[in-house]
Short mmCIF file of C-alpha atoms in Angstrom, two decimals:
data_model
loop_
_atom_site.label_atom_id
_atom_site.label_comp_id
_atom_site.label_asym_id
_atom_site.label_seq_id
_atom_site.Cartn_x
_atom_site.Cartn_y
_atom_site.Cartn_z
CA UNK A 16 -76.94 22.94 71.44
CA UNK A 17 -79.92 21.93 69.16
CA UNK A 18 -79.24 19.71 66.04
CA UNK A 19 -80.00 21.94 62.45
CA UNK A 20 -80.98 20.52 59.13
CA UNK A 21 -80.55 22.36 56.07
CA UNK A 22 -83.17 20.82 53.77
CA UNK A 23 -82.24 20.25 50.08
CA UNK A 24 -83.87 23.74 47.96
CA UNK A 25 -86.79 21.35 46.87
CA UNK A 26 -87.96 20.86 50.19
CA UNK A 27 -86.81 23.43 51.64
CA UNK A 28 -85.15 21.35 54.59
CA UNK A 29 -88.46 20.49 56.48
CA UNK A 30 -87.36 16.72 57.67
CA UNK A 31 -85.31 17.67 60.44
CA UNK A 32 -82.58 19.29 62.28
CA UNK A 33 -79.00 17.89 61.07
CA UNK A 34 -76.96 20.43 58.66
CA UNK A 35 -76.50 19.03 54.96
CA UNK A 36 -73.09 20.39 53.17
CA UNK A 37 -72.23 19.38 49.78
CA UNK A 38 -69.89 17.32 47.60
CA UNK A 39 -69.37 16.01 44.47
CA UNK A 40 -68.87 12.76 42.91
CA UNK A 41 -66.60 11.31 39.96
CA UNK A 42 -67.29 8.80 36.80
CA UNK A 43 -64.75 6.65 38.68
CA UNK A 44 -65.52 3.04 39.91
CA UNK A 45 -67.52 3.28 42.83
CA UNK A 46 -67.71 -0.63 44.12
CA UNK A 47 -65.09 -2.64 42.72
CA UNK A 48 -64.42 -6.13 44.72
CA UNK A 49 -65.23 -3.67 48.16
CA UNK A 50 -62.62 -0.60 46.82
CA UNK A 51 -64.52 2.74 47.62
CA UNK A 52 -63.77 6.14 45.82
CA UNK A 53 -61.89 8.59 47.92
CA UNK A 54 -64.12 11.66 48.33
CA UNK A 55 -63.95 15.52 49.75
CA UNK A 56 -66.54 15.18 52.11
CA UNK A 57 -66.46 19.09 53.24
CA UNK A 58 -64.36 21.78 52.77
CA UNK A 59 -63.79 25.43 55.21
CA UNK A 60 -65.64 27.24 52.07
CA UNK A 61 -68.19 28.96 53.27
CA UNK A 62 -71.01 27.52 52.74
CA UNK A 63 -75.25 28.64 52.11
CA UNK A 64 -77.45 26.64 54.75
CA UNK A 65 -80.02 26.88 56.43
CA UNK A 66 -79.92 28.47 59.79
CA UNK A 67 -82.91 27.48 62.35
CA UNK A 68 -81.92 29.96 64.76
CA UNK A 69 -81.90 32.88 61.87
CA UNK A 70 -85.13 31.44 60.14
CA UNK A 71 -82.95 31.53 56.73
CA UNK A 72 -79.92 30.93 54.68
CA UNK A 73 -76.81 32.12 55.94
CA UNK A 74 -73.03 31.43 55.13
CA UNK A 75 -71.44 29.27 57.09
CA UNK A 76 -67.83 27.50 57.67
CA UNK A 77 -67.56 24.19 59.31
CA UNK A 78 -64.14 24.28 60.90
CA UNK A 79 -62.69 20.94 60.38
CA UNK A 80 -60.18 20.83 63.32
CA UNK A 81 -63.50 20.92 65.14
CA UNK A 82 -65.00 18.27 64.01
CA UNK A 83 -65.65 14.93 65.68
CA UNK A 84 -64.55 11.99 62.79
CA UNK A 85 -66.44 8.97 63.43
CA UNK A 86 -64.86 5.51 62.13
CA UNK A 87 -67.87 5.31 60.12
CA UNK A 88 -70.96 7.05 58.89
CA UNK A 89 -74.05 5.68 57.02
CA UNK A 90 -73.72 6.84 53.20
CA UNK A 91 -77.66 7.88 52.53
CA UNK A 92 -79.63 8.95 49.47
CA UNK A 93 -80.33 12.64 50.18
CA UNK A 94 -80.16 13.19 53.44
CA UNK A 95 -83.10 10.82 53.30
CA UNK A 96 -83.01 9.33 57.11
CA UNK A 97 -86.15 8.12 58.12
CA UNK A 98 -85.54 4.50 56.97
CA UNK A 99 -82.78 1.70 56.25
CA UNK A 100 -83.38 1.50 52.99
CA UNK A 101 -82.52 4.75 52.15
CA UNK A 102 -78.94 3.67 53.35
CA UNK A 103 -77.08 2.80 50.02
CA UNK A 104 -73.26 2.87 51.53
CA UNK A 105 -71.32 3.95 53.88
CA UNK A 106 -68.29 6.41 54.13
CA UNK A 107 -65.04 4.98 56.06
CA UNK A 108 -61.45 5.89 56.55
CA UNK A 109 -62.02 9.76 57.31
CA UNK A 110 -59.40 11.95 57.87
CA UNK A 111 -57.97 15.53 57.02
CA UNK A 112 -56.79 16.78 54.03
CA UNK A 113 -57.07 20.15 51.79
CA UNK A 114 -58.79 21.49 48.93
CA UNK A 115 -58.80 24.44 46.79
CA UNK A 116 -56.46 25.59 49.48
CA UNK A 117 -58.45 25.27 52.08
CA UNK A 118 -59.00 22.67 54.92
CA UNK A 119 -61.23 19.45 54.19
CA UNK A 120 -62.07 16.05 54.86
CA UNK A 121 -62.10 13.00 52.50
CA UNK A 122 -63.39 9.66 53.01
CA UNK A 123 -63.86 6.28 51.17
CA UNK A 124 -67.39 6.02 49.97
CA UNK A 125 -68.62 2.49 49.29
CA UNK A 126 -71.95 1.93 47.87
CA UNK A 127 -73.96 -1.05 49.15
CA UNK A 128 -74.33 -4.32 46.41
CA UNK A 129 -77.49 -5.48 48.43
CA UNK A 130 -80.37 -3.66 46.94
CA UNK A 131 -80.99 -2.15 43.65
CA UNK A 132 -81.32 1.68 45.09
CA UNK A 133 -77.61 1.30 45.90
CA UNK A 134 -77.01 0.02 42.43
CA UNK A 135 -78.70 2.62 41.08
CA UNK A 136 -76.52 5.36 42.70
CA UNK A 137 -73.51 4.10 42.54
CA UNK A 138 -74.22 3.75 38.66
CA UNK A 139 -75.33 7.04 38.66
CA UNK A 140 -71.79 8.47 40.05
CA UNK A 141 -69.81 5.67 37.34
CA UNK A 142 -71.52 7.65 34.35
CA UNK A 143 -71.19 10.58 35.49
CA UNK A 144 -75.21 11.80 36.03
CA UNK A 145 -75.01 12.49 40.10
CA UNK A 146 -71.70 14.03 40.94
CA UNK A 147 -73.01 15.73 44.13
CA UNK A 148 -72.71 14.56 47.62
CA UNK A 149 -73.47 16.68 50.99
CA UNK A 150 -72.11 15.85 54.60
CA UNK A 151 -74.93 15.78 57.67
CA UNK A 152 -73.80 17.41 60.99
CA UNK A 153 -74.76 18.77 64.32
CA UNK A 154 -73.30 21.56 65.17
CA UNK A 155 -71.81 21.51 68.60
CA UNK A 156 -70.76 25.17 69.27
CA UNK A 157 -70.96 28.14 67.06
CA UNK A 158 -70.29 31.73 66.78
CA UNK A 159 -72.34 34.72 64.47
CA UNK A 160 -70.18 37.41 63.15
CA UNK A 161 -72.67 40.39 62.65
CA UNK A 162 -72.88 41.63 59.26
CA UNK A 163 -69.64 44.07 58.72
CA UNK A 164 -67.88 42.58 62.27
CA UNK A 165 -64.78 40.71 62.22
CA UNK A 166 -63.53 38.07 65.28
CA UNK A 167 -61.42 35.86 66.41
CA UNK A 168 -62.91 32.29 67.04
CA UNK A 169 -59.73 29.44 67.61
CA UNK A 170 -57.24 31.93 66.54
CA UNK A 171 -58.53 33.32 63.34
CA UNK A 172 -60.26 36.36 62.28
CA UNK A 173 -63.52 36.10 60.30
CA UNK A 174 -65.94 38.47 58.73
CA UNK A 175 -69.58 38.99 58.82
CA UNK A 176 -72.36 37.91 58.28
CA UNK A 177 -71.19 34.36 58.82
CA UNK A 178 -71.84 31.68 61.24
CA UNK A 179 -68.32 30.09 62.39
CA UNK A 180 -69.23 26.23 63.60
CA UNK A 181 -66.38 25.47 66.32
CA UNK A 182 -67.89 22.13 66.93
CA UNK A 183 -69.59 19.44 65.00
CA UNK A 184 -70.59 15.77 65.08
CA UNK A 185 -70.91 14.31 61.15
CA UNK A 186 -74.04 12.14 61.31
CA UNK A 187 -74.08 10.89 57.90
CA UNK A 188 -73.04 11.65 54.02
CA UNK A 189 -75.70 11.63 51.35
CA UNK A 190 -75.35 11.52 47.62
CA UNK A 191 -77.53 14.33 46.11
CA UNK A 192 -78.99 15.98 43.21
CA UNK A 193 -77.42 18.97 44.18
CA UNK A 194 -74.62 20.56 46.94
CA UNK A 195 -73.62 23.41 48.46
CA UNK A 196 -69.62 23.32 48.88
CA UNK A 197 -68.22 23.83 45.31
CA UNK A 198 -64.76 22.69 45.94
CA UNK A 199 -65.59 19.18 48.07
CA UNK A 200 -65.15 16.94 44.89
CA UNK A 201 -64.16 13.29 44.38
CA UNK A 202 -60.63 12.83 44.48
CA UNK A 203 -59.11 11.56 41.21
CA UNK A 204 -57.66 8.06 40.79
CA UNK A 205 -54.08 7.66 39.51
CA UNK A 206 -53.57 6.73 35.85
#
């Protein structure tokens, strides 16, 4: 199956084909002697991207038991991928979780000391100005519901229209202007 790319509104998604999903960030400390924030990367909300196949925006919900959890993905700024410096972290220590009562996964994201772009962002998400983030995926295997259809895809019934993604690989996490998944939020530190 093809990669997809849901470019950010502004520009309309025209850099390539891996699926953007949203996030958001916290005014807590981001890079503190290596100490990353602990972060909803995506949640089973569905979800507006952009569908190649459909030529539009659809809803869509990334199952998270289907998804392939690397050790480690590059932390970009906006989905921005066509160059190293545009890496200003990376995410580590992903695994499952929930929010808003539904399935999720959360990951340590560590912004980069080395360049003043990372800087920048991470003091961005300590005052509180970017609280958005957005997970980048290829999706593996996926099923359409048809607009007032319901089905069964890995034991659960869904309703139309909706795309169901089975399968996907995460590629990379990007701190953004804006996301798309309203409940994928930074977790909060203890007191």
């Amino acid at each position: 199956m093809a990669d997809h790319y849901a470019p950010p509104l502004s520009l309309r998604r025209s850099s390539g084909p891996i699926v953007p999903r949203a996030a958001n960030a916290s005014t807590e400390p981001a890079v503190q002697g290596g100490a990353g924030l602990r972060w909803v990367l995506a949640t089973e909300q569905p979800a507006k991207v952009f569908d190649w196949e459909r030529g539009g925006f659809i809803e869509e919900i990334l199952l998270i038991d289907g998804i392939a959890i690397p050790e480690q993905l590059p932390l970009l700024d906006s989905h921005s991928r066509e160059s190293v410096s545009n890496v200003v972290g990376s995410v580590r220590n992903i695994r499952q979780t929930t929010a808003g009562g539904y399935r999720a996964l959360e990951g340590e994201v560590v912004f980069s000391e080395a360049d003043e772009l990372s800087r920048a962002a991470a003091a961005k998400v300590l005052e509180g100005h970017l609280t958005d983030g957005s997970v980048g995926y290829r999706v593996d295997d996926s099923v359409w519901v048809p607009e007032g259809e319901s089905a069964a895809v890995d034991g659960r019934m869904f309703t139309g229209p909706l795309k169901v993604s089975r399968r996907a690989t995460l590629k990379e996490f990007s701190v953004c202007p804006i996301g798309a998944d309203t409940l994928a939020k930074v977790s909060p530190r203890p007191e």
